[in-house]
Amino acid sequence: MEYFKELLTKPTLFQEERKLDMNFIPEELPHRDKEISLLSQLFLSLITKPNSISRKILITGKTGIGKTVTVKVFGSILQKIAKERNIVIKYVHINCRKERTSYKALIKIIRILNENFPKRGYSPQDLLEIITDFLNQQDVHILIVLDELNYLINKGEDLIYSLTRVNDDSIDTQERISIIGIVRDISCLNNLDYSTVSSLQRNIIKFSNYSKEQIFDILKYRAYLSLKENVISNDLIKMVVESIHVNGDIRNGLNILWKATKIAEGKNLQHINSECVRLGSQELMPFSTLDVLKYMSSQKLFFLLAIIMGFKKKIEINISFADILRRYQIICENYGLHPRSNSQLWNYLQEFKREGIILIEILGEKIRGRKASIQIPEVDLLKLEKIVVEILQSKGLSV
Ligand SMILES: Nc1ncnc2c1ncn2[C@@H]1O[C@H](COP(=O)(O)OP(=O)(O)O)[C@@H](O)[C@H]1O
Ligand SMILES: [Mg+2]
């Protein structure tokens, strides 16, 4: 009881802690007006001439620069405007990394239209037909956002193709489905049907990276929303900007702000000081990742190290499995280890993916083995390397 009482009476530095959360959707998005205005222009006809045109848009840009949040904010603006004019536009945001198959994505779409729809017992083709029927019966248009679309594409699934063909042979040719795809870069589109690619390529919105000044404005705004007045100074926000501007992922900035505030609270400070920011920026690795790494076998850790080193040496975002194998073999020779078989290493790769250690994307899964190439989205390689090395050392393996 006493512990709780003490904690509960402790003054907090947060005004609204949840507003620093990555998934919180702020009312304003500094420096993304241009993109929202562009989206509004592109989707204007959904309001002026309902169901006469469907749009397909592709958004590209690096990780952590507000693609997802901008589209979500745009989605709610669109729905609001439509409602004012008695037009029903539904919005569904699908993260293809979470909904790993077209089937799951389709179920998610249906559930937006009918909450009680059962999860099993239909084929994808059934689902597509049910969706069209719903849309026609209820006279609605749906904006489907396929976020991190590359995850579906890499599996050889072309959901966009199915969704856009669904109405093709009906007489009532109302256009009821619009799509926004979000990918980091357009290279992953190569696996798609030609007509899908060309229709997507006509409408690409490239989100540019934020400048340092813009990152500052954004973090200041998020700090203003979530922290009490005068808890953090401009100079300290600049310090946060400095520690994240290299890869420019706003998520890392929000994370540091949150940690620095927690650290300041823990020290009973009235406001954040530079030490809190320094400590807050030190350990950005999520706890879950640390845990997985701690219990990973040395062999697998060495293989991970080979991947990290491969990426450190290269500037491109792609690296071939063959290249990693070479590095791994060198590491094994240096440490007198017996290298694991290629198929075992291939399994390790899949496991890394599942464990979320590094978001590996295996391009063209059909070409198993040596020809596959691998991508890692921006992760802090140096930090990951440091931790892997430390864990190996703690196991008595000097690296
Ligand atoms: N202009 C902005 N204003 C306020 N917060 C932003 C802005 N841009 C990004 N964020 C925040 O940064 C984080 C990462 O943005 P997100 O949209 O997830 O990036 P992406 O989809 O490009 O990887 C989110 O928590 C988001 O709320
Ligand atoms: Mg995103």
Short mmCIF file of C-alpha atoms and ligand atoms in Angstrom, two decimals:
data_model
loop_
_atom_site.label_atom_id
_atom_site.label_comp_id
_atom_site.label_asym_id
_atom_site.label_seq_id
_atom_site.Cartn_x
_atom_site.Cartn_y
_atom_site.Cartn_z
CA MET A 1 0.00 0.00 0.00
CA GLU A 2 2.66 2.47 1.03
CA TYR A 3 4.56 1.91 -2.20
CA PHE A 4 1.52 2.70 -4.26
CA LYS A 5 0.63 5.72 -2.18
CA GLU A 6 4.08 7.13 -2.61
CA LEU A 7 4.00 6.56 -6.36
CA LEU A 8 0.54 7.97 -6.69
CA THR A 9 1.34 11.18 -4.90
CA LYS A 10 4.57 11.67 -6.79
CA PRO A 11 4.28 14.65 -9.11
CA THR A 12 4.47 13.71 -12.76
CA LEU A 13 6.19 15.62 -15.52
CA PHE A 14 3.73 14.39 -18.11
CA GLN A 15 0.64 16.25 -19.07
CA GLU A 16 -0.60 13.35 -21.22
CA GLU A 17 1.85 10.52 -21.49
CA ARG A 18 -0.07 8.72 -24.27
CA LYS A 19 0.59 11.61 -26.62
CA LEU A 20 4.21 10.52 -26.88
CA ASP A 21 3.13 7.06 -27.94
CA MET A 22 4.08 6.04 -31.48
CA ASN A 23 0.49 5.13 -32.29
CA PHE A 24 -1.07 8.32 -31.02
CA ILE A 25 -2.48 10.39 -33.86
CA PRO A 26 -1.91 14.09 -33.22
CA GLU A 27 -4.34 16.71 -34.47
CA GLU A 28 -1.70 18.57 -36.38
CA LEU A 29 1.17 17.32 -38.48
CA PRO A 30 3.77 20.00 -38.83
CA HIS A 31 5.48 19.93 -42.24
CA ARG A 32 3.10 17.49 -43.86
CA ASP A 33 0.51 20.05 -45.11
CA LYS A 34 1.76 19.70 -48.65
CA GLU A 35 1.19 15.95 -48.68
CA ILE A 36 -2.27 16.23 -47.11
CA SER A 37 -3.23 18.87 -49.63
CA LEU A 38 -1.99 16.70 -52.48
CA LEU A 39 -4.00 13.74 -51.21
CA SER A 40 -7.08 15.97 -50.93
CA GLN A 41 -6.71 17.04 -54.55
CA LEU A 42 -6.31 13.47 -55.71
CA PHE A 43 -9.35 12.24 -53.80
CA LEU A 44 -11.57 15.26 -54.42
CA SER A 45 -13.68 13.40 -56.97
CA LEU A 46 -14.75 10.91 -54.29
CA ILE A 47 -16.70 13.81 -52.82
CA THR A 48 -17.72 15.71 -55.94
CA LYS A 49 -18.67 12.70 -58.05
CA PRO A 50 -19.22 9.84 -55.62
CA ASN A 51 -18.50 6.37 -56.94
CA SER A 52 -17.67 7.51 -60.44
CA ILE A 53 -13.92 7.27 -60.07
CA SER A 54 -11.64 5.12 -57.98
CA ARG A 55 -8.15 6.19 -57.17
CA LYS A 56 -4.97 4.24 -56.75
CA ILE A 57 -2.11 6.07 -55.11
CA LEU A 58 1.31 4.95 -54.04
CA ILE A 59 3.20 6.61 -51.22
CA THR A 60 6.92 6.09 -50.80
CA GLY A 61 9.53 7.31 -48.36
CA LYS A 62 11.87 6.24 -45.59
CA THR A 63 10.84 4.75 -42.25
CA GLY A 64 9.62 7.06 -39.51
CA ILE A 65 8.85 10.14 -41.58
CA GLY A 66 5.12 10.22 -41.05
CA LYS A 67 3.73 8.24 -43.98
CA THR A 68 1.35 6.18 -41.86
CA VAL A 69 0.21 8.98 -39.60
CA THR A 70 -0.34 11.38 -42.50
CA VAL A 71 -2.54 8.91 -44.35
CA LYS A 72 -4.53 8.19 -41.18
CA VAL A 73 -5.09 11.88 -40.57
CA PHE A 74 -6.10 12.32 -44.20
CA GLY A 75 -8.49 9.36 -43.88
CA SER A 76 -10.33 10.96 -41.00
CA ILE A 77 -10.54 14.32 -42.79
CA LEU A 78 -11.96 12.60 -45.85
CA GLN A 79 -14.55 10.70 -43.84
CA LYS A 80 -15.60 13.84 -42.03
CA ILE A 81 -16.07 15.87 -45.20
CA ALA A 82 -17.97 13.01 -46.83
CA LYS A 83 -20.26 12.68 -43.83
CA GLU A 84 -21.14 16.36 -43.99
CA ARG A 85 -22.39 15.71 -47.50
CA ASN A 86 -24.18 12.47 -46.72
CA ILE A 87 -21.70 10.39 -48.66
CA VAL A 88 -20.46 7.29 -46.92
CA ILE A 89 -16.76 6.66 -47.30
CA LYS A 90 -15.29 3.91 -45.16
CA TYR A 91 -11.61 3.86 -44.36
CA VAL A 92 -9.62 0.77 -43.58
CA HIS A 93 -5.96 0.83 -42.66
CA ILE A 94 -4.23 -2.48 -43.17
CA ASN A 95 -0.69 -3.07 -42.03
CA CYS A 96 0.51 -5.85 -44.32
CA ARG A 97 3.27 -6.75 -41.89
CA LYS A 98 0.57 -7.70 -39.38
CA GLU A 99 -2.11 -9.02 -41.73
CA ARG A 100 0.30 -11.35 -43.41
CA THR A 101 -1.89 -12.73 -46.17
CA SER A 102 -4.39 -11.35 -48.63
CA TYR A 103 -6.97 -13.47 -46.88
CA LYS A 104 -6.41 -11.73 -43.55
CA ALA A 105 -6.44 -8.35 -45.22
CA LEU A 106 -9.74 -9.15 -46.93
CA ILE A 107 -11.28 -10.27 -43.64
CA LYS A 108 -10.19 -6.99 -42.10
CA ILE A 109 -11.86 -5.08 -44.94
CA ILE A 110 -15.08 -7.02 -44.54
CA ARG A 111 -15.13 -6.45 -40.82
CA ILE A 112 -15.13 -2.70 -41.40
CA LEU A 113 -18.31 -3.20 -43.42
CA ASN A 114 -19.85 -5.81 -41.14
CA GLU A 115 -18.46 -6.23 -37.64
CA ASN A 116 -19.99 -9.65 -37.12
CA PHE A 117 -18.63 -11.34 -40.18
CA PRO A 118 -17.25 -14.81 -39.30
CA LYS A 119 -13.52 -15.27 -39.65
CA ARG A 120 -13.44 -18.62 -41.41
CA GLY A 121 -15.11 -20.62 -44.07
CA TYR A 122 -14.63 -18.52 -47.17
CA SER A 123 -12.21 -18.52 -50.05
CA PRO A 124 -10.48 -15.27 -51.05
CA GLN A 125 -12.64 -15.19 -54.17
CA ASP A 126 -15.79 -15.48 -51.99
CA LEU A 127 -14.54 -12.66 -49.84
CA LEU A 128 -13.97 -10.39 -52.80
CA GLU A 129 -17.50 -10.98 -53.99
CA ILE A 130 -18.94 -10.40 -50.53
CA ILE A 131 -17.06 -7.11 -50.34
CA THR A 132 -18.47 -5.89 -53.65
CA ASP A 133 -21.97 -6.92 -52.64
CA PHE A 134 -21.66 -5.06 -49.36
CA LEU A 135 -20.38 -1.95 -51.04
CA ASN A 136 -23.18 -1.96 -53.59
CA GLN A 137 -25.95 -2.79 -51.13
CA GLN A 138 -24.88 -0.19 -48.63
CA ASP A 139 -23.95 2.34 -51.30
CA VAL A 140 -20.52 3.07 -49.86
CA HIS A 141 -17.06 3.75 -51.17
CA ILE A 142 -14.11 2.30 -49.34
CA LEU A 143 -10.61 3.66 -49.12
CA ILE A 144 -8.27 0.76 -48.47
CA VAL A 145 -4.81 1.60 -47.23
CA LEU A 146 -2.25 -1.15 -47.70
CA ASP A 147 0.55 -0.01 -45.42
CA GLU A 148 3.95 -1.71 -45.68
CA LEU A 149 2.63 -3.31 -48.84
CA ASN A 150 6.02 -4.82 -49.66
CA TYR A 151 5.32 -7.58 -47.12
CA LEU A 152 2.42 -8.83 -49.21
CA ILE A 153 4.16 -8.33 -52.51
CA ASN A 154 7.22 -10.28 -51.44
CA LYS A 155 4.98 -13.23 -50.85
CA GLY A 156 3.83 -13.08 -54.44
CA GLU A 157 0.38 -11.83 -53.45
CA ASP A 158 -1.16 -9.16 -55.61
CA LEU A 159 -4.10 -7.96 -53.58
CA ILE A 160 -4.34 -4.74 -55.55
CA TYR A 161 -4.87 -6.71 -58.73
CA SER A 162 -7.70 -8.73 -57.17
CA LEU A 163 -9.32 -5.70 -55.59
CA THR A 164 -9.32 -3.69 -58.78
CA ARG A 165 -10.52 -6.53 -60.97
CA VAL A 166 -13.36 -7.46 -58.70
CA ASN A 167 -15.88 -5.20 -60.41
CA ASP A 168 -14.74 -5.83 -63.93
CA ASP A 169 -17.50 -8.00 -65.25
CA SER A 170 -20.47 -6.51 -63.48
CA ILE A 171 -22.94 -4.34 -65.36
CA ASP A 172 -23.31 -1.83 -62.60
CA THR A 173 -19.90 -0.26 -62.91
CA GLN A 174 -19.87 1.89 -59.84
CA GLU A 175 -16.35 2.56 -58.68
CA ARG A 176 -16.37 1.74 -55.04
CA ILE A 177 -12.83 0.88 -54.09
CA SER A 178 -9.88 3.27 -53.81
CA ILE A 179 -6.47 2.19 -52.71
CA ILE A 180 -3.44 3.82 -51.15
CA GLY A 181 -0.34 1.63 -51.06
CA ILE A 182 2.56 2.58 -48.82
CA VAL A 183 6.08 1.26 -49.43
CA ARG A 184 9.57 2.40 -48.56
CA ASP A 185 10.75 2.32 -52.14
CA ILE A 186 9.23 1.26 -55.40
CA SER A 187 11.71 -1.50 -56.17
CA CYS A 188 9.38 -4.07 -54.60
CA LEU A 189 6.73 -3.38 -57.22
CA ASN A 190 8.61 -5.40 -59.80
CA ASN A 191 6.84 -8.52 -58.66
CA LEU A 192 3.41 -7.13 -59.40
CA ASP A 193 1.20 -7.47 -62.43
CA TYR A 194 2.26 -5.01 -65.13
CA SER A 195 -1.05 -3.15 -65.32
CA THR A 196 -1.14 -2.73 -61.54
CA VAL A 197 2.35 -1.30 -61.56
CA SER A 198 1.67 1.13 -64.34
CA SER A 199 -1.54 2.38 -62.78
CA LEU A 200 0.23 2.84 -59.45
CA GLN A 201 3.20 4.55 -60.99
CA ARG A 202 1.02 7.28 -62.38
CA ASN A 203 0.24 8.54 -58.91
CA ILE A 204 3.24 8.38 -56.66
CA ILE A 205 3.65 10.70 -53.73
CA LYS A 206 7.18 10.66 -52.44
CA PHE A 207 7.48 11.78 -48.84
CA SER A 208 10.74 13.63 -48.41
CA ASN A 209 12.90 13.24 -45.34
CA TYR A 210 12.48 15.83 -42.63
CA SER A 211 15.24 18.37 -42.24
CA LYS A 212 16.81 18.92 -38.82
CA GLU A 213 14.72 22.05 -38.36
CA GLN A 214 11.57 20.17 -39.23
CA ILE A 215 12.40 17.36 -36.83
CA PHE A 216 12.88 20.00 -34.16
CA ASP A 217 9.44 21.51 -34.83
CA ILE A 218 7.79 18.10 -34.75
CA LEU A 219 9.42 16.97 -31.52
CA LYS A 220 8.72 20.32 -29.92
CA TYR A 221 5.08 19.98 -30.85
CA ARG A 222 4.86 16.44 -29.48
CA ALA A 223 6.63 17.54 -26.28
CA TYR A 224 4.20 20.46 -25.99
CA LEU A 225 1.27 18.05 -26.26
CA SER A 226 2.52 15.51 -23.79
CA LEU A 227 4.72 17.21 -21.20
CA LYS A 228 3.94 19.86 -18.63
CA GLU A 229 5.11 23.37 -19.31
CA ASN A 230 8.84 24.04 -19.07
CA VAL A 231 9.73 20.42 -18.52
CA ILE A 232 12.08 20.42 -21.50
CA SER A 233 14.05 23.31 -23.00
CA ASN A 234 14.60 24.01 -26.70
CA ASP A 235 18.27 23.24 -26.30
CA LEU A 236 17.49 19.78 -25.01
CA ILE A 237 15.04 19.14 -27.83
CA LYS A 238 17.88 20.10 -30.16
CA MET A 239 20.03 17.54 -28.42
CA VAL A 240 17.41 14.89 -29.15
CA VAL A 241 17.33 16.03 -32.78
CA GLU A 242 21.10 15.62 -32.98
CA SER A 243 20.95 12.08 -31.73
CA ILE A 244 18.33 10.98 -34.25
CA HIS A 245 18.78 13.13 -37.34
CA VAL A 246 21.12 10.69 -39.09
CA ASN A 247 18.33 8.27 -39.86
CA GLY A 248 15.61 10.79 -39.08
CA ASP A 249 13.11 8.30 -37.66
CA ILE A 250 10.73 10.42 -35.58
CA ARG A 251 9.82 7.33 -33.58
CA ASN A 252 13.28 7.31 -32.05
CA GLY A 253 12.87 10.95 -31.10
CA LEU A 254 9.56 10.28 -29.37
CA ASN A 255 11.12 7.33 -27.60
CA ILE A 256 14.01 9.41 -26.29
CA LEU A 257 11.67 12.16 -25.11
CA TRP A 258 9.61 9.60 -23.24
CA LYS A 259 12.60 7.91 -21.65
CA ALA A 260 14.26 11.18 -20.70
CA THR A 261 11.06 12.25 -18.96
CA LYS A 262 10.81 8.96 -17.09
CA ILE A 263 14.44 9.25 -16.04
CA ALA A 264 13.86 12.81 -14.81
CA GLU A 265 10.83 11.64 -12.83
CA GLY A 266 12.85 8.80 -11.38
CA LYS A 267 15.41 11.29 -10.15
CA ASN A 268 12.70 13.54 -8.68
CA LEU A 269 13.70 16.40 -10.96
CA GLN A 270 11.41 19.31 -11.81
CA HIS A 271 12.54 19.22 -15.40
CA ILE A 272 14.61 17.20 -17.83
CA ASN A 273 18.34 17.89 -17.93
CA SER A 274 20.98 16.93 -20.45
CA GLU A 275 21.98 13.82 -18.55
CA CYS A 276 18.42 12.51 -18.79
CA VAL A 277 18.50 12.98 -22.57
CA ARG A 278 21.88 11.32 -22.81
CA LEU A 279 20.73 8.33 -20.80
CA GLY A 280 17.45 8.23 -22.72
CA SER A 281 19.19 8.06 -26.07
CA GLN A 282 21.57 5.34 -25.00
CA GLU A 283 19.37 2.31 -25.01
CA LEU A 284 16.98 2.46 -27.87
CA MET A 285 16.90 -1.28 -28.30
CA PRO A 286 13.48 -2.62 -27.31
CA PHE A 287 13.48 -4.89 -24.28
CA SER A 288 11.88 -7.72 -26.21
CA THR A 289 14.76 -7.71 -28.69
CA LEU A 290 17.32 -7.69 -25.91
CA ASP A 291 15.61 -10.68 -24.36
CA VAL A 292 15.61 -12.68 -27.57
CA LEU A 293 19.28 -11.86 -28.16
CA LYS A 294 20.23 -12.90 -24.65
CA TYR A 295 18.89 -16.40 -25.16
CA MET A 296 20.13 -16.84 -28.71
CA SER A 297 22.70 -19.53 -29.48
CA SER A 298 26.26 -18.38 -30.16
CA GLN A 299 26.14 -19.80 -33.67
CA LYS A 300 23.10 -17.77 -34.49
CA LEU A 301 24.62 -14.67 -32.92
CA PHE A 302 27.71 -15.05 -35.09
CA PHE A 303 25.51 -15.33 -38.13
CA LEU A 304 23.66 -12.18 -37.08
CA LEU A 305 27.01 -10.48 -36.68
CA ALA A 306 27.90 -11.44 -40.25
CA ILE A 307 24.73 -9.77 -41.47
CA ILE A 308 25.35 -6.62 -39.46
CA MET A 309 28.90 -6.39 -40.76
CA GLY A 310 27.70 -6.90 -44.29
CA PHE A 311 25.33 -3.98 -43.98
CA LYS A 312 27.89 -1.78 -42.28
CA LYS A 313 30.24 -2.16 -45.22
CA LYS A 314 27.63 -1.40 -47.82
CA ILE A 315 25.61 1.67 -48.55
CA GLU A 316 22.92 -0.02 -50.60
CA ILE A 317 19.86 -1.35 -48.87
CA ASN A 318 20.11 -4.74 -50.50
CA ILE A 319 22.55 -7.45 -49.68
CA SER A 320 22.65 -10.91 -51.14
CA PHE A 321 22.44 -14.09 -49.12
CA ALA A 322 25.62 -15.22 -50.87
CA ASP A 323 27.44 -12.13 -49.62
CA ILE A 324 26.35 -12.83 -46.06
CA LEU A 325 27.44 -16.45 -46.37
CA ARG A 326 30.93 -15.34 -47.38
CA ARG A 327 31.23 -13.07 -44.38
CA TYR A 328 29.87 -15.76 -42.11
CA GLN A 329 32.44 -18.23 -43.36
CA ILE A 330 35.26 -15.76 -42.69
CA ILE A 331 33.97 -15.19 -39.16
CA CYS A 332 33.81 -18.95 -38.59
CA GLU A 333 37.37 -19.38 -39.81
CA ASN A 334 38.59 -16.57 -37.56
CA TYR A 335 36.95 -18.05 -34.50
CA GLY A 336 37.56 -21.67 -35.34
CA LEU A 337 33.85 -22.45 -35.53
CA HIS A 338 32.29 -25.17 -37.57
CA PRO A 339 29.95 -23.33 -39.98
CA ARG A 340 26.29 -24.31 -40.04
CA SER A 341 24.73 -25.64 -43.23
CA ASN A 342 23.16 -23.24 -45.68
CA SER A 343 19.70 -24.54 -45.02
CA GLN A 344 20.18 -24.05 -41.28
CA LEU A 345 21.33 -20.48 -41.95
CA TRP A 346 18.32 -19.94 -44.14
CA ASN A 347 16.17 -21.02 -41.19
CA TYR A 348 18.00 -18.56 -38.98
CA LEU A 349 17.06 -15.82 -41.40
CA GLN A 350 13.40 -16.75 -41.17
CA GLU A 351 13.68 -16.81 -37.40
CA PHE A 352 15.24 -13.34 -37.27
CA LYS A 353 12.30 -12.17 -39.25
CA ARG A 354 9.79 -13.77 -36.89
CA GLU A 355 11.60 -12.62 -33.79
CA GLY A 356 11.62 -9.07 -35.09
CA ILE A 357 15.36 -8.74 -34.45
CA ILE A 358 15.84 -7.14 -37.80
CA LEU A 359 13.13 -6.65 -40.30
CA ILE A 360 14.55 -8.81 -43.00
CA GLU A 361 12.74 -8.80 -46.27
CA ILE A 362 13.48 -11.72 -48.45
CA LEU A 363 13.01 -10.60 -52.00
CA GLY A 364 11.62 -13.24 -54.28
CA GLU A 365 11.11 -16.03 -51.82
CA LYS A 366 10.79 -18.50 -54.62
CA ILE A 367 14.47 -18.28 -55.43
CA ARG A 368 15.56 -19.99 -52.28
CA GLY A 369 19.04 -19.88 -51.03
CA ARG A 370 21.99 -18.16 -52.49
CA LYS A 371 20.22 -15.99 -54.99
CA ALA A 372 17.87 -14.35 -52.52
CA SER A 373 18.64 -10.85 -51.47
CA ILE A 374 17.92 -9.30 -48.13
CA GLN A 375 16.98 -5.87 -46.92
CA ILE A 376 17.08 -4.29 -43.51
CA PRO A 377 15.05 -1.16 -42.95
CA GLU A 378 16.80 1.51 -40.94
CA VAL A 379 17.86 -0.08 -37.73
CA ASP A 380 20.59 1.16 -35.56
CA LEU A 381 23.22 -1.29 -36.73
CA LEU A 382 25.94 0.01 -34.46
CA LYS A 383 23.77 -0.40 -31.42
CA LEU A 384 22.73 -3.87 -32.48
CA GLU A 385 26.33 -4.81 -33.16
CA LYS A 386 27.45 -3.55 -29.77
CA ILE A 387 24.82 -5.65 -28.02
CA VAL A 388 25.55 -8.81 -30.01
CA VAL A 389 29.26 -8.42 -29.30
CA GLU A 390 28.60 -7.88 -25.60
CA ILE A 391 26.44 -10.96 -25.36
CA LEU A 392 29.04 -13.08 -27.16
CA GLN A 393 31.66 -11.74 -24.78
CA SER A 394 29.53 -12.57 -21.80
CA LYS A 395 29.51 -16.14 -23.11
CA GLY A 396 33.29 -16.11 -23.04
CA LEU A 397 33.72 -15.65 -26.79
CA SER A 398 36.04 -12.75 -27.46
CA VAL A 399 35.02 -10.79 -30.53
N1 LIG B 1 4.73 15.77 -38.90
C1 LIG B 1 4.57 15.07 -37.80
N2 LIG B 1 4.00 15.62 -36.72
C2 LIG B 1 3.81 14.92 -35.59
N3 LIG B 1 4.18 13.64 -35.42
C3 LIG B 1 4.76 13.02 -36.48
C4 LIG B 1 4.98 13.70 -37.71
N4 LIG B 1 5.59 12.85 -38.57
C5 LIG B 1 5.74 11.69 -37.91
N5 LIG B 1 5.23 11.79 -36.65
C6 LIG B 1 5.23 10.71 -35.65
O1 LIG B 1 6.39 9.93 -35.86
C7 LIG B 1 6.12 8.54 -35.74
C8 LIG B 1 6.50 7.83 -37.03
O2 LIG B 1 5.60 8.20 -38.06
P1 LIG B 1 4.96 7.12 -39.03
O3 LIG B 1 3.80 7.75 -39.70
O4 LIG B 1 4.70 5.88 -38.28
O5 LIG B 1 6.17 6.93 -40.04
P2 LIG B 1 6.30 5.98 -41.30
O6 LIG B 1 4.95 5.40 -41.57
O7 LIG B 1 6.79 6.88 -42.38
O8 LIG B 1 7.32 4.94 -40.93
C9 LIG B 1 4.65 8.41 -35.42
O9 LIG B 1 4.52 8.20 -34.04
C10 LIG B 1 4.08 9.76 -35.83
O10 LIG B 1 2.99 10.11 -35.00
MG MG B 2 4.43 3.37 -41.45
#
